[in-house]
Amino acid sequence: MSNPACSQFFLGLISGTSADGIDAALVRFEGDDAPLRAELVAARTLPWQPDVRARLVWLGQGGALESLDELGELDAQVGEAFAQAALAILAVAGIAPSQVAAIGSHGQTVRHRPYAAHPFSLQIGDPARIVERTGITTIADFRRRDIAAGGHGAPLLPALHHALLHDPGEHRAVLNLGGIGNLTLLPASGAVRGFDTGPANALMDLWCHEHTGRPYDESGAWGATGAIDTALLERLLGDPWFAQPPPKSSGREHFQRAWLAPHLRNGMAAADVQATLRELTARTIADALRANQADTRRVLVCGGGVHNPALMDALRRAMPGVALASTAESGLDPDHVEAMGFAWLARQTLQGKPGNLVTVTGAAGPRILGAIHPA
């Protein structure tokens, strides 16, 4: 096994809720948690093969595969793709595998059931294949231990957000706009909290693909041609999940096409529904922020939604008096914060340090996360 004391490089891999592609980030860490310095050495997103992505999206939305054989083969395919993403980023950076202490692989979530009678979260992407193809110690399966300890297993990045973005001079929040939205609350002093807020891009992407054939609404341009349907918006906001207090988490298996369908009415213009879904994202985030840290002065945004000007404008309207900015203004590439987070979680695990925050996930205590697959 690589000795983390002999290398500063860690590699993070994740395919998020939207399954847009595999995000790979090579990171050099220096220092301890306070202060922690993280340099993004190289990063890129590798697209999925269309047939693989279609199956991942289907599974993520609650769909079922025909057999365990199909799930096993998909797990192997995802693992191979993650390994190729790791090798590709090393080639771009000119870094040898021997220089990397570990890979932190989140995998692809295909089910997240924190409210089940026997809670679980399932990510696929065989880590043994990543080790075999790269020769690098790989740490995966980060969510199970937290769930076994009574937590939600999510979100897992608020500790890193605190280490890199906390400011003792103001109350801040970090907003991740992936398929699902989540907030990390960073008060000037006091406990860090974090939780999912509901759909961010997932429903908008789904609706855009269904009606335009495009995987997402680039810059929010199509949705901007529609008008918000206030009656539809109120029906959507009526879901009891939004009123639940933290800790809370969710995924595509809840906020999916079948969730949206009963709220639609005949004759609705597709662009109006898109505009309403955009407003749903903004409203639920703003409501959650007011309910849990009303004196927030700055929100730093990462994830794919940061590139949607219509969504960012909707958030500004929903949060008057709050400064909204990309994490890029604080030196963190908004497209790769999550992948950097799993590089950091791998570092935490190798150093024998907890990766979760009890005030975020609701677990019974701090836990060292992930399973180590030695090189």
PDB file of N, CA and C in Angstrom, residues 38 40 69 115 181 188 197 244 249 282 296 302 323 325-326 334 353 360:
ATOM      1  N   ALA A  38      -5.373  22.762  -0.880  1.00  0.00           N
ATOM      2  CA  ALA A  38      -5.654  21.772  -1.921  1.00  0.00           C
ATOM      3  C   ALA A  38      -5.408  22.401  -3.282  1.00  0.00           C
ATOM      4  N   LEU A  40      -5.643  21.777  -7.256  1.00  0.00           N
ATOM      5  CA  LEU A  40      -6.176  20.942  -8.319  1.00  0.00           C
ATOM      6  C   LEU A  40      -5.138  20.885  -9.432  1.00  0.00           C
ATOM      7  N   ASP A  69     -27.285 -10.806 -13.055  1.00  0.00           N
ATOM      8  CA  ASP A  69     -26.191 -10.872 -14.017  1.00  0.00           C
ATOM      9  C   ASP A  69     -25.986  -9.517 -14.687  1.00  0.00           C
ATOM     10  N   TYR A 115     -34.320   6.198   4.078  1.00  0.00           N
ATOM     11  CA  TYR A 115     -35.557   6.119   4.866  1.00  0.00           C
ATOM     12  C   TYR A 115     -36.171   4.717   4.841  1.00  0.00           C
ATOM     13  N   GLY A 181     -29.707  19.056  -5.287  1.00  0.00           N
ATOM     14  CA  GLY A 181     -29.051  20.176  -4.634  1.00  0.00           C
ATOM     15  C   GLY A 181     -28.714  19.841  -3.190  1.00  0.00           C
ATOM     16  N   ALA A 188     -19.977  31.559  10.962  1.00  0.00           N
ATOM     17  CA  ALA A 188     -18.689  32.152  11.323  1.00  0.00           C
ATOM     18  C   ALA A 188     -18.042  31.370  12.453  1.00  0.00           C
ATOM     19  N   THR A 197     -31.366  19.482  -0.526  1.00  0.00           N
ATOM     20  CA  THR A 197     -32.494  20.413  -0.596  1.00  0.00           C
ATOM     21  C   THR A 197     -33.601  19.936  -1.533  1.00  0.00           C
ATOM     22  N   GLN A 244     -39.316  18.365   5.829  1.00  0.00           N
ATOM     23  CA  GLN A 244     -38.586  17.579   6.823  1.00  0.00           C
ATOM     24  C   GLN A 244     -37.348  18.341   7.279  1.00  0.00           C
ATOM     25  N   SER A 249     -31.594  13.526   3.011  1.00  0.00           N
ATOM     26  CA  SER A 249     -30.926  13.309   1.733  1.00  0.00           C
ATOM     27  C   SER A 249     -31.908  12.630   0.800  1.00  0.00           C
ATOM     28  N   ALA A 282     -34.859  26.775  -7.223  1.00  0.00           N
ATOM     29  CA  ALA A 282     -34.481  28.006  -6.530  1.00  0.00           C
ATOM     30  C   ALA A 282     -35.258  28.182  -5.228  1.00  0.00           C
ATOM     31  N   THR A 296     -27.278  33.988   6.647  1.00  0.00           N
ATOM     32  CA  THR A 296     -26.243  33.737   5.640  1.00  0.00           C
ATOM     33  C   THR A 296     -26.010  34.995   4.809  1.00  0.00           C
ATOM     34  N   CYS A 302     -21.189  25.485  -6.554  1.00  0.00           N
ATOM     35  CA  CYS A 302     -20.426  24.574  -7.396  1.00  0.00           C
ATOM     36  C   CYS A 302     -21.395  23.600  -8.058  1.00  0.00           C
ATOM     37  N   ALA A 323     -25.114  37.376  -1.163  1.00  0.00           N
ATOM     38  CA  ALA A 323     -24.172  37.387  -2.279  1.00  0.00           C
ATOM     39  C   ALA A 323     -24.006  35.971  -2.805  1.00  0.00           C
ATOM     40  N   ALA A 325     -22.032  33.531  -5.577  1.00  0.00           N
ATOM     41  CA  ALA A 325     -20.854  33.507  -6.438  1.00  0.00           C
ATOM     42  C   ALA A 325     -20.388  32.077  -6.641  1.00  0.00           C
ATOM     43  N   SER A 326     -19.709  31.847  -7.756  1.00  0.00           N
ATOM     44  CA  SER A 326     -19.099  30.546  -8.006  1.00  0.00           C
ATOM     45  C   SER A 326     -17.953  30.301  -7.028  1.00  0.00           C
ATOM     46  N   PRO A 334     -15.575  24.975  -9.877  1.00  0.00           N
ATOM     47  CA  PRO A 334     -16.901  24.496  -9.480  1.00  0.00           C
ATOM     48  C   PRO A 334     -17.292  23.156 -10.090  1.00  0.00           C
ATOM     49  N   LYS A 353      -8.504   8.991   9.769  1.00  0.00           N
ATOM     50  CA  LYS A 353      -9.324  10.096  10.263  1.00  0.00           C
ATOM     51  C   LYS A 353     -10.770   9.949   9.775  1.00  0.00           C
ATOM     52  N   VAL A 360     -24.051  16.656  10.232  1.00  0.00           N
ATOM     53  CA  VAL A 360     -24.529  16.637   8.847  1.00  0.00           C
ATOM     54  C   VAL A 360     -25.345  15.387   8.563  1.00  0.00           C
TER      55      VAL A 360
END
